[in-house]
mmCIF file of C-alpha atoms in Angstrom:
data_model
loop_
_atom_site.group_PDB
_atom_site.id
_atom_site.type_symbol
_atom_site.label_atom_id
_atom_site.label_comp_id
_atom_site.label_asym_id
_atom_site.label_seq_id
_atom_site.Cartn_x
_atom_site.Cartn_y
_atom_site.Cartn_z
ATOM 1 C CA MET A 187 33.857 -107.755 -36.175
ATOM 2 C CA ALA A 188 32.084 -104.339 -35.664
ATOM 3 C CA THR A 189 31.911 -101.801 -38.330
ATOM 4 C CA GLU A 190 33.564 -98.206 -37.537
ATOM 5 C CA ARG A 191 31.151 -95.205 -38.038
ATOM 6 C CA PRO A 192 32.522 -92.504 -40.553
ATOM 7 C CA SER A 193 33.558 -89.096 -38.537
ATOM 8 C CA THR A 194 33.503 -85.553 -39.958
ATOM 9 C CA PRO A 195 37.115 -83.841 -39.762
ATOM 10 C CA PRO A 196 37.398 -80.686 -37.807
ATOM 11 C CA GLN A 197 36.835 -77.355 -39.657
ATOM 12 C CA GLN A 198 40.039 -75.353 -40.491
ATOM 13 C CA PRO A 199 40.262 -71.661 -39.222
ATOM 14 C CA VAL A 200 39.456 -69.077 -41.809
ATOM 15 C CA PRO A 201 42.240 -66.176 -41.905
ATOM 16 C CA SER A 202 40.949 -62.604 -41.231
ATOM 17 C CA ASN A 203 42.524 -61.349 -44.386
ATOM 18 C CA PRO A 204 42.358 -63.995 -47.157
ATOM 19 C CA SER A 205 44.977 -61.992 -49.381
ATOM 20 C CA LEU A 206 47.687 -62.552 -46.750
ATOM 21 C CA PRO A 207 49.305 -65.738 -46.151
ATOM 22 C CA PRO A 208 48.698 -67.647 -43.086
ATOM 23 C CA ALA A 209 50.517 -66.193 -39.937
ATOM 24 C CA SER A 210 52.479 -69.129 -39.411
ATOM 25 C CA SER A 211 53.996 -68.590 -42.994
ATOM 26 C CA LEU A 212 55.113 -64.832 -42.526
ATOM 27 C CA THR A 213 58.733 -64.155 -42.053
ATOM 28 C CA PRO A 214 60.117 -61.375 -39.838
ATOM 29 C CA GLU A 215 61.161 -59.671 -43.084
ATOM 30 C CA GLN A 216 57.671 -59.542 -44.359
ATOM 31 C CA VAL A 217 56.227 -58.225 -41.022
ATOM 32 C CA LYS A 218 58.828 -55.387 -41.111
ATOM 33 C CA HIS A 219 57.587 -54.293 -44.645
ATOM 34 C CA ILE A 220 54.077 -54.285 -43.589
ATOM 35 C CA GLU A 221 54.539 -52.112 -40.644
ATOM 36 C CA ILE A 222 56.651 -49.635 -42.637
ATOM 37 C CA ASN A 223 53.839 -49.372 -45.311
ATOM 38 C CA ARG A 224 51.244 -48.656 -42.357
ATOM 39 C CA LEU A 225 53.206 -45.783 -41.011
ATOM 40 C CA LYS A 226 53.557 -44.248 -44.554
ATOM 41 C CA ALA A 227 49.837 -44.356 -45.126
ATOM 42 C CA LYS A 228 49.276 -42.769 -41.714
ATOM 43 C CA ALA A 229 51.633 -39.956 -42.702
ATOM 44 C CA LEU A 230 49.937 -39.238 -46.099
ATOM 45 C CA ARG A 231 46.555 -39.198 -44.201
ATOM 46 C CA ASP A 232 47.677 -36.521 -41.716
ATOM 47 C CA GLN A 233 49.122 -34.431 -44.487
ATOM 48 C CA ARG A 234 45.788 -34.490 -46.434
ATOM 49 C CA GLU A 235 43.956 -33.376 -43.256
ATOM 50 C CA ALA A 236 46.373 -30.557 -42.723
ATOM 51 C CA GLU A 237 45.779 -29.141 -46.307
ATOM 52 C CA THR A 238 42.018 -29.486 -45.922
ATOM 53 C CA ARG A 239 41.985 -27.651 -42.732
ATOM 54 C CA GLN A 240 44.154 -24.804 -44.234
ATOM 55 C CA SER A 241 41.726 -24.646 -47.048
ATOM 56 C CA ASN A 242 38.771 -24.204 -44.896
ATOM 57 C CA ASP A 243 40.398 -21.551 -42.888
ATOM 58 C CA ALA A 244 40.914 -19.479 -45.993
ATOM 59 C CA ALA A 245 37.056 -20.151 -46.916
ATOM 60 C CA THR A 246 35.811 -18.632 -43.594
ATOM 61 C CA LEU A 247 37.551 -15.323 -44.376
ATOM 62 C CA LYS A 248 35.482 -14.857 -47.466
ATOM 63 C CA PRO A 249 32.211 -12.991 -47.341
ATOM 64 C CA SER A 250 30.440 -15.833 -49.075
ATOM 65 C CA GLY A 251 30.435 -17.829 -45.784
ATOM 66 C CA SER A 252 30.408 -21.229 -47.518
ATOM 67 C CA SER A 253 31.910 -24.028 -45.523
ATOM 68 C CA ASN A 254 33.676 -27.038 -47.107
ATOM 69 C CA LEU A 255 33.897 -28.827 -43.818
ATOM 70 C CA ALA A 256 33.180 -32.522 -43.911
ATOM 71 C CA ALA A 257 30.606 -33.968 -41.321
ATOM 72 C CA GLY A 258 32.198 -34.237 -38.059
ATOM 73 C CA GLN A 259 34.986 -31.892 -38.631
ATOM 74 C CA LYS A 260 35.754 -29.159 -36.196
ATOM 75 C CA ARG A 261 35.866 -25.352 -37.273
ATOM 76 C CA ALA A 262 38.838 -23.311 -36.981
ATOM 77 C CA TYR A 263 39.117 -20.646 -34.187
ATOM 78 C CA SER A 264 39.324 -17.913 -36.906
ATOM 79 C CA ALA A 265 35.854 -18.954 -37.934
ATOM 80 C CA ILE A 266 34.109 -18.144 -34.626
ATOM 81 C CA SER A 267 36.422 -15.267 -33.560
ATOM 82 C CA THR A 268 34.879 -11.662 -33.126
ATOM 83 C CA SER A 269 37.537 -9.859 -34.812
ATOM 84 C CA ASN A 270 35.634 -9.909 -38.197
ATOM 85 C CA VAL A 271 32.160 -8.856 -36.806
ATOM 86 C CA SER A 272 30.786 -5.655 -38.447
ATOM 87 C CA ALA A 273 29.907 -2.657 -36.117
ATOM 88 C CA THR A 274 26.304 -2.546 -37.638
ATOM 89 C CA LEU A 275 25.718 -6.352 -37.116
ATOM 90 C CA ARG A 276 23.046 -6.504 -34.278
ATOM 91 C CA ASP A 277 24.578 -9.631 -32.608
ATOM 92 C CA GLY A 278 25.354 -10.586 -28.972
ATOM 93 C CA ARG A 279 29.068 -11.044 -30.118
ATOM 94 C CA SER A 280 30.971 -7.604 -29.746
ATOM 95 C CA LYS A 281 34.593 -6.906 -30.211
ATOM 96 C CA ASP A 282 34.819 -4.906 -26.866
ATOM 97 C CA ALA A 283 33.296 -7.629 -24.870
ATOM 98 C CA ALA A 284 35.746 -10.079 -26.416
ATOM 99 C CA LYS A 285 38.663 -7.704 -25.783
ATOM 100 C CA ASN A 286 37.747 -7.212 -22.116
ATOM 101 C CA GLY A 287 37.359 -10.764 -21.637
ATOM 102 C CA GLY A 288 33.658 -10.786 -20.859
ATOM 103 C CA PHE A 289 30.562 -11.751 -22.872
ATOM 104 C CA ARG A 290 27.690 -9.448 -21.937
ATOM 105 C CA PRO A 291 25.519 -8.834 -25.112
ATOM 106 C CA LEU A 292 23.227 -6.393 -23.231
ATOM 107 C CA ASP A 293 26.208 -3.940 -22.578
ATOM 108 C CA ASP A 294 26.641 -3.234 -26.381
ATOM 109 C CA ILE A 295 23.134 -4.091 -28.013
ATOM 110 C CA GLN A 296 21.659 -0.619 -28.505
ATOM 111 C CA PRO A 297 17.812 -0.520 -28.746
ATOM 112 C CA ALA A 298 15.929 0.743 -31.703
ATOM 113 C CA ARG A 299 15.178 4.480 -31.932
ATOM 114 C CA ASN A 300 11.420 4.271 -31.314
ATOM 115 C CA PHE A 301 11.902 2.263 -28.087
ATOM 116 C CA THR A 302 14.882 4.137 -26.498
ATOM 117 C CA LYS A 303 12.919 5.652 -23.810
ATOM 118 C CA TYR A 304 11.414 2.285 -22.701
ATOM 119 C CA VAL A 305 14.746 0.662 -22.083
ATOM 120 C CA GLU A 306 15.570 1.787 -18.433
ATOM 121 C CA TYR A 307 16.811 -1.278 -16.651
ATOM 122 C CA ASP A 308 18.913 -4.130 -17.231
ATOM 123 C CA PHE A 309 16.862 -7.170 -16.109
ATOM 124 C CA SER A 310 19.577 -9.582 -16.484
ATOM 125 C CA ARG A 311 21.299 -7.967 -13.476
ATOM 126 C CA MET A 312 18.321 -7.412 -11.246
ATOM 127 C CA THR A 313 16.983 -9.548 -8.392
ATOM 128 C CA ASP A 314 13.770 -11.291 -9.053
ATOM 129 C CA THR A 315 11.821 -10.677 -5.927
ATOM 130 C CA LYS A 316 8.769 -12.703 -7.106
ATOM 131 C CA GLY A 317 6.697 -9.751 -5.862
ATOM 132 C CA GLY A 318 6.327 -7.489 -8.818
ATOM 133 C CA PHE A 319 8.480 -4.731 -7.435
ATOM 134 C CA LEU A 320 12.069 -3.537 -7.528
ATOM 135 C CA THR A 321 14.497 -3.429 -4.726
ATOM 136 C CA ALA A 322 16.346 -0.487 -3.492
ATOM 137 C CA GLU A 323 19.611 -1.831 -4.904
ATOM 138 C CA ASP A 324 18.205 -2.243 -8.274
ATOM 139 C CA ASP A 325 16.289 1.220 -8.194
ATOM 140 C CA PRO A 326 18.160 3.540 -5.934
ATOM 141 C CA HIS A 327 16.978 6.734 -7.508
ATOM 142 C CA ASN A 328 13.254 6.263 -6.689
ATOM 143 C CA LYS A 329 13.263 7.970 -3.137
ATOM 144 C CA ALA A 330 9.363 7.859 -2.916
ATOM 145 C CA LEU A 331 9.230 4.266 -3.432
ATOM 146 C CA HIS A 332 12.101 3.207 -1.270
ATOM 147 C CA ALA A 333 11.591 5.855 1.456
ATOM 148 C CA PRO A 334 12.918 4.285 4.878
ATOM 149 C CA ASN A 335 10.183 3.556 7.399
ATOM 150 C CA ALA A 336 10.899 5.026 10.547
ATOM 151 C CA GLU A 337 8.674 2.767 12.620
ATOM 152 C CA GLU A 338 10.562 -0.576 11.345
ATOM 153 C CA LYS A 339 13.959 -1.567 12.498
ATOM 154 C CA PRO A 340 16.639 -1.297 9.912
ATOM 155 C CA ALA A 341 18.216 -4.564 8.809
ATOM 156 C CA HIS A 342 21.678 -3.447 9.909
ATOM 157 C CA MET A 343 20.690 -2.757 13.478
ATOM 158 C CA THR A 344 20.415 -5.153 16.268
ATOM 159 C CA LEU A 345 17.550 -5.174 18.639
ATOM 160 C CA LYS A 346 19.467 -3.363 21.471
ATOM 161 C CA GLU A 347 20.710 -0.730 19.027
ATOM 162 C CA TRP A 348 17.078 -0.192 17.718
ATOM 163 C CA GLU A 349 15.651 0.163 21.329
ATOM 164 C CA ARG A 350 18.574 2.708 22.000
ATOM 165 C CA HIS A 351 17.834 4.552 18.923
ATOM 166 C CA GLN A 352 13.915 4.663 19.848
ATOM 167 C CA LEU A 353 14.794 5.912 23.262
ATOM 168 C CA LEU A 354 16.949 8.740 22.006
ATOM 169 C CA ARG A 355 14.334 9.737 19.467
ATOM 170 C CA SER A 356 11.748 9.947 22.122
ATOM 171 C CA LEU A 357 14.174 12.099 24.431
ATOM 172 C CA ARG A 358 14.726 14.290 21.323
ATOM 173 C CA ASP A 359 11.056 14.676 20.775
ATOM 174 C CA ARG A 360 10.318 15.635 24.400
ATOM 175 C CA LYS A 361 13.535 17.629 24.830
ATOM 176 C CA GLU A 362 14.505 15.681 28.011
ATOM 177 C CA GLY A 363 17.667 14.214 29.145
ATOM 178 C CA PRO A 364 20.664 15.043 26.888
ATOM 179 C CA PHE A 365 18.476 16.957 24.477
ATOM 180 C CA GLU A 366 17.138 19.532 27.339
ATOM 181 C CA PRO A 367 18.095 23.021 26.727
ATOM 182 C CA GLY A 368 21.021 24.346 28.702
ATOM 183 C CA LEU A 369 20.746 26.847 31.529
ATOM 184 C CA SER A 370 23.017 29.679 31.854
ATOM 185 C CA VAL A 371 24.203 30.694 35.191
ATOM 186 C CA LEU A 372 25.688 34.085 33.842
ATOM 187 C CA LYS A 373 22.426 35.264 32.256
ATOM 188 C CA ARG A 374 19.789 34.118 34.826
ATOM 189 C CA GLU A 375 17.366 36.726 33.601
ATOM 190 C CA GLU A 376 17.289 35.044 30.202
ATOM 191 C CA ASN A 377 16.284 31.536 31.577
ATOM 192 C CA LYS A 378 12.743 30.477 31.249
ATOM 193 C CA VAL A 379 11.065 29.762 34.585
ATOM 194 C CA CYS A 380 7.682 28.502 35.419
ATOM 195 C CA ARG A 381 4.894 31.014 35.105
ATOM 196 C CA GLU A 382 3.112 29.683 38.466
ATOM 197 C CA CYS A 383 5.968 28.748 40.766
ATOM 198 C CA GLY A 384 9.067 30.119 39.166
ATOM 199 C CA SER A 385 10.816 26.876 38.800
ATOM 200 C CA LEU A 386 13.472 26.234 36.178
ATOM 201 C CA GLU A 387 12.447 22.735 35.481
ATOM 202 C CA ILE A 388 9.857 23.454 32.726
ATOM 203 C CA ASP A 389 8.316 21.434 30.153
ATOM 204 C CA TRP A 390 10.272 22.406 26.953
ATOM 205 C CA LYS A 391 7.816 20.463 24.695
ATOM 206 C CA TRP A 392 4.991 22.798 25.956
ATOM 207 C CA ASP A 393 7.106 25.637 25.486
ATOM 208 C CA GLU A 394 7.949 24.819 22.043
ATOM 209 C CA ILE A 395 4.511 24.146 21.010
ATOM 210 C CA PHE A 396 2.136 26.172 23.118
ATOM 211 C CA GLY A 397 4.617 28.851 24.056
ATOM 212 C CA CYS A 398 3.685 28.255 27.628
ATOM 213 C CA ALA A 399 6.516 27.965 30.284
ATOM 214 C CA ILE A 400 5.022 25.522 33.009
ATOM 215 C CA CYS A 401 6.454 22.876 35.009
ATOM 216 C CA ASN A 402 4.967 19.380 35.582
ATOM 217 C CA ALA A 403 3.937 19.820 38.972
ATOM 218 C CA CYS A 404 1.830 22.861 38.274
ATOM 219 C CA LYS A 405 0.338 21.162 35.366
ATOM 220 C CA GLU A 406 -0.945 18.573 37.847
ATOM 221 C CA LYS A 407 -1.788 21.006 40.617
ATOM 222 C CA ILE A 408 -3.943 23.387 38.534
ATOM 223 C CA PRO A 409 -5.826 21.166 35.973
ATOM 224 C CA GLU A 410 -8.558 23.716 35.446
ATOM 225 C CA LYS A 411 -6.203 25.895 33.585
ATOM 226 C CA TYR A 412 -3.477 23.696 32.168
ATOM 227 C CA SER A 413 -5.459 20.463 31.178
ATOM 228 C CA LEU A 414 -5.744 19.456 27.595
ATOM 229 C CA LEU A 415 -8.800 19.581 25.725
ATOM 230 C CA THR A 416 -9.681 17.262 22.631
ATOM 231 C CA LYS A 417 -10.901 18.874 19.356
ATOM 232 C CA THR A 418 -14.460 17.655 20.180
ATOM 233 C CA GLU A 419 -14.653 19.054 23.477
ATOM 234 C CA ALA A 420 -13.474 22.479 22.127
ATOM 235 C CA ARG A 421 -15.951 22.358 19.403
ATOM 236 C CA GLU A 422 -18.874 21.438 21.509
ATOM 237 C CA ASP A 423 -18.219 23.191 24.919
ATOM 238 C CA TYR A 424 -16.802 26.539 23.631
ATOM 239 C CA LEU A 425 -18.563 26.482 20.251
ATOM 240 C CA LEU A 426 -15.534 26.899 18.072
ATOM 241 C CA THR A 427 -15.402 26.046 14.446
ATOM 242 C CA ASP A 428 -12.953 23.672 12.508
ATOM 243 C CA PRO A 429 -11.090 26.507 10.691
ATOM 244 C CA GLU A 430 -10.637 28.196 14.037
ATOM 245 C CA LEU A 431 -9.186 24.920 15.581
ATOM 246 C CA LYS A 432 -7.016 24.221 12.632
ATOM 247 C CA ASP A 433 -5.274 27.659 12.712
ATOM 248 C CA GLU A 434 -2.165 26.981 14.552
ATOM 249 C CA GLU A 435 -1.442 30.615 14.901
ATOM 250 C CA LEU A 436 -4.500 31.160 16.608
ATOM 251 C CA LEU A 437 -4.854 28.046 18.630
ATOM 252 C CA PRO A 438 -1.755 25.836 18.693
ATOM 253 C CA HIS A 439 -2.296 22.159 19.180
ATOM 254 C CA LEU A 440 -0.456 19.031 20.394
ATOM 255 C CA GLU A 441 -0.892 15.964 18.322
ATOM 256 C CA ARG A 442 -1.035 12.297 19.827
ATOM 257 C CA PRO A 443 -1.949 9.109 18.237
ATOM 258 C CA ASN A 444 -5.650 8.301 18.070
ATOM 259 C CA PRO A 445 -6.432 6.186 21.220
ATOM 260 C CA HIS A 446 -9.388 4.618 19.535
ATOM 261 C CA LYS A 447 -7.825 3.326 16.601
ATOM 262 C CA SER A 448 -4.051 3.702 15.335
ATOM 263 C CA THR A 449 -5.082 4.168 11.679
ATOM 264 C CA TRP A 450 -7.258 7.151 12.239
ATOM 265 C CA ASN A 451 -6.082 10.730 12.263
ATOM 266 C CA ASN A 452 -4.010 11.957 15.107
ATOM 267 C CA MET A 453 -5.851 13.332 18.223
ATOM 268 C CA MET A 454 -5.554 17.259 18.445
ATOM 269 C CA LEU A 455 -5.060 18.468 21.986
ATOM 270 C CA PHE A 456 -5.517 22.098 23.015
ATOM 271 C CA LEU A 457 -4.449 23.998 26.266
ATOM 272 C CA ARG A 458 -7.564 24.766 28.138
ATOM 273 C CA TYR A 459 -6.689 28.389 29.308
ATOM 274 C CA GLN A 460 -5.672 29.299 25.604
ATOM 275 C CA VAL A 461 -9.050 28.107 24.389
ATOM 276 C CA GLU A 462 -10.945 29.893 27.229
ATOM 277 C CA GLU A 463 -8.940 33.240 26.416
ATOM 278 C CA TYR A 464 -9.983 33.099 22.769
ATOM 279 C CA ALA A 465 -13.575 31.947 23.461
ATOM 280 C CA PHE A 466 -14.191 34.244 26.294
ATOM 281 C CA GLY A 467 -12.181 37.374 25.247
ATOM 282 C CA THR A 468 -12.316 37.328 21.600
ATOM 283 C CA LYS A 469 -15.192 35.312 20.193
ATOM 284 C CA TRP A 470 -18.018 35.576 22.628
ATOM 285 C CA GLY A 471 -16.926 38.368 24.992
ATOM 286 C CA SER A 472 -17.629 36.583 28.258
ATOM 287 C CA PRO A 473 -18.564 33.241 29.625
ATOM 288 C CA GLU A 474 -22.160 34.570 30.171
ATOM 289 C CA ALA A 475 -22.349 35.335 26.401
ATOM 290 C CA LEU A 476 -21.146 31.858 25.724
ATOM 291 C CA ASP A 477 -23.887 30.338 27.950
ATOM 292 C CA GLU A 478 -26.537 32.479 26.349
ATOM 293 C CA GLU A 479 -25.220 31.365 22.757
ATOM 294 C CA PHE A 480 -25.238 27.715 24.122
ATOM 295 C CA ASN A 481 -28.798 27.957 25.411
ATOM 296 C CA ARG A 482 -30.062 29.606 22.249
ATOM 297 C CA ARG A 483 -28.683 26.936 20.314
ATOM 298 C CA GLU A 484 -30.172 24.204 22.511
ATOM 299 C CA LYS A 485 -33.613 25.758 22.119
ATOM 300 C CA ASP A 486 -33.356 26.041 18.361
ATOM 301 C CA LYS A 487 -32.197 22.306 18.297
ATOM 302 C CA LYS A 488 -35.191 21.386 20.403
ATOM 303 C CA LYS A 489 -37.550 23.445 18.314
ATOM 304 C CA ARG A 490 -36.211 21.898 15.115
ATOM 305 C CA LYS A 491 -36.937 18.402 16.587
ATOM 306 C CA GLU A 492 -40.452 19.325 17.622
ATOM 307 C CA ASP A 493 -41.114 20.831 14.214
ATOM 308 C CA LYS A 494 -39.768 17.790 12.647
ATOM 309 C CA PHE A 495 -41.906 15.563 14.612
ATOM 310 C CA LYS A 496 -45.046 17.488 14.054
ATOM 311 C CA SER A 497 -44.613 17.373 10.375
ATOM 312 C CA LYS A 498 -44.063 13.662 10.401
ATOM 313 C CA LEU A 499 -47.011 13.312 12.498
ATOM 314 C CA GLN A 500 -49.097 15.408 9.962
ATOM 315 C CA GLU A 501 -47.918 13.396 7.043
ATOM 316 C CA LEU A 502 -48.810 10.196 8.938
ATOM 317 C CA LYS A 503 -52.251 11.534 9.380
ATOM 318 C CA LYS A 504 -52.612 12.407 5.887
ATOM 319 C CA LYS A 505 -51.603 9.019 4.756
ATOM 320 C CA THR A 506 -54.190 7.116 7.086
ATOM 321 C CA ARG A 507 -57.020 9.771 6.562
ATOM 322 C CA VAL A 508 -59.926 8.221 4.746
ATOM 323 C CA ASP A 509 -61.629 9.828 1.921
ATOM 324 C CA ALA A 510 -65.184 9.671 3.424
ATOM 325 C CA TYR A 511 -65.048 13.356 4.635
ATOM 326 C CA ARG A 512 -63.806 14.642 1.376
ATOM 327 C CA ARG A 513 -66.523 12.834 -0.578
ATOM 328 C CA ASN A 514 -69.193 14.141 1.634
ATOM 329 C CA ARG A 515 -68.075 17.725 1.058
ATOM 330 C CA LYS A 516 -68.049 17.350 -2.602
ATOM 331 C CA ALA A 517 -71.454 15.872 -2.375
ATOM 332 C CA GLY A 518 -72.717 19.031 -0.742
ATOM 333 C CA GLY A 519 -73.367 17.674 2.785
ATOM 334 C CA GLY A 520 -72.273 20.776 4.399
ATOM 335 C CA ASP A 521 -69.696 21.244 7.098
ATOM 336 C CA GLY A 522 -68.815 18.433 9.438
ATOM 337 C CA GLU A 523 -66.237 16.917 11.514
ATOM 338 C CA PHE A 524 -64.162 13.809 10.966
ATOM 339 C CA GLY A 525 -66.026 10.561 12.183
ATOM 340 C CA ASP A 526 -69.617 12.018 11.860
ATOM 341 C CA GLU A 527 -72.123 9.811 10.046
ATOM 342 C CA ILE A 528 -72.272 10.487 6.183
ATOM 343 C CA ARG A 529 -75.560 12.299 5.347
ATOM 344 C CA ARG A 530 -76.973 11.499 8.672
ATOM 345 C CA GLY A 531 -77.167 13.009 12.008
ATOM 346 C CA GLY A 532 -75.124 11.656 14.971
ATOM 347 C CA LYS A 533 -72.090 10.032 15.472
ATOM 348 C CA HIS A 534 -71.085 7.312 13.009
ATOM 349 C CA THR A 535 -70.237 3.815 14.417
ATOM 350 C CA HIS A 536 -68.035 1.611 12.043
ATOM 351 C CA THR A 537 -69.247 -1.794 11.223
ATOM 352 C CA TRP A 538 -66.078 -3.697 10.393
ATOM 353 C CA GLY A 539 -66.130 -6.692 8.009
ATOM 354 C CA ARG A 540 -63.864 -9.597 7.783
ATOM 355 C CA ALA A 541 -60.022 -9.181 7.788
ATOM 356 C CA VAL A 542 -58.624 -9.700 4.374
ATOM 357 C CA GLU A 543 -54.893 -10.026 3.529
ATOM 358 C CA ASN A 544 -53.572 -7.579 0.998
ATOM 359 C CA ALA A 545 -50.707 -7.979 -1.406
ATOM 360 C CA GLU A 546 -48.247 -7.241 1.376
ATOM 361 C CA GLY A 547 -49.618 -10.001 3.770
ATOM 362 C CA ILE A 548 -51.241 -7.749 6.223
ATOM 363 C CA GLY A 549 -54.735 -8.198 7.295
ATOM 364 C CA VAL A 550 -57.154 -5.173 6.192
ATOM 365 C CA LYS A 551 -60.618 -4.577 7.712
ATOM 366 C CA THR A 552 -63.097 -2.379 5.851
ATOM 367 C CA CYS A 553 -66.111 -0.451 7.205
ATOM 368 C CA VAL A 554 -69.158 -1.807 5.612
ATOM 369 C CA GLU A 555 -71.047 1.713 5.730
ATOM 370 C CA CYS A 556 -68.301 4.353 4.885
ATOM 371 C CA GLY A 557 -65.645 2.112 3.376
ATOM 372 C CA MET A 558 -62.756 3.275 5.869
ATOM 373 C CA GLU A 559 -59.906 0.650 5.885
ATOM 374 C CA VAL A 560 -57.723 -0.063 8.795
ATOM 375 C CA GLU A 561 -54.744 -2.556 9.101
ATOM 376 C CA GLU A 562 -54.796 -5.172 11.627
ATOM 377 C CA LEU A 563 -51.491 -6.482 13.070
ATOM 378 C CA GLU A 564 -51.485 -9.782 15.163
ATOM 379 C CA PHE A 565 -48.810 -10.323 17.744
#
């Protein structure tokens, strides 16, 4: 008969609360008493928390500022309200901002007395343009900085509106179309007419600037009288000075954009017959006198050029002249001319030595007898 192996009995479950009897041994009446005691303990805990909260609220009203809150407990509303903030406290919280429902510290913080004049803008309300400048909305009083550019299209205009605005401005400047001055039928003697043909269709722009009533047809028909001269032509052909040309009462001028470069100064245009009247009648007296003055200036200019050339040529001769003749005169050799043989009769003939490069890299030959040096250039 086989022997049976001993077996370990199963482990009994351990209760979660050893002080309580097993669950199977609790009666319904005992369960009822346990639930009543749990509710009483919860009510006592809530009462103690309420008392602690009231004591903390009373402590926040004292100037000591000490807090008896335990870790993790929330502060009362009275502890963080702005009703008790002093007026002299430099704090972002203000009573007015809290009353108005907003919280903007910069509205009520006042700068120190020494820095009052430097606080001019509220940067919290400004737009950061990333360019180091202020926009017109942030700085509307700076008219010099934000002056509108007449050559650029405004943002509120469409392209068609901008083209129409440009057209109207051009017509207004030329006094054409709807901006042309009206003609009176009742007072015909007061109407301005062309000085050549008597037409009523005159150029009002020329009449305003030059004071000359002339029509477009006569301007093209008589160019020797009504053509326009530039400032350079009036200065060179009629020998007028810059102060005379800049005097608008003496010689009125019309300004146009420079055709060579738009960034240069505007081109000044003068009316030919006005320039000739001033040059021939007031300044020089007659066209012949102007021609004489022009010829005199040209001769003086030519003479100055010749004198300048001669002086430079003389300086060049002085630089290239050798000291041989000077040494001969100092030695008492008597009078002589440049090129004569020193202390001998007859013409001197140079005997050149071998070319030697100087410090500048140029070949120099020296006469063996007189010591004259010449530079030799190789091409």
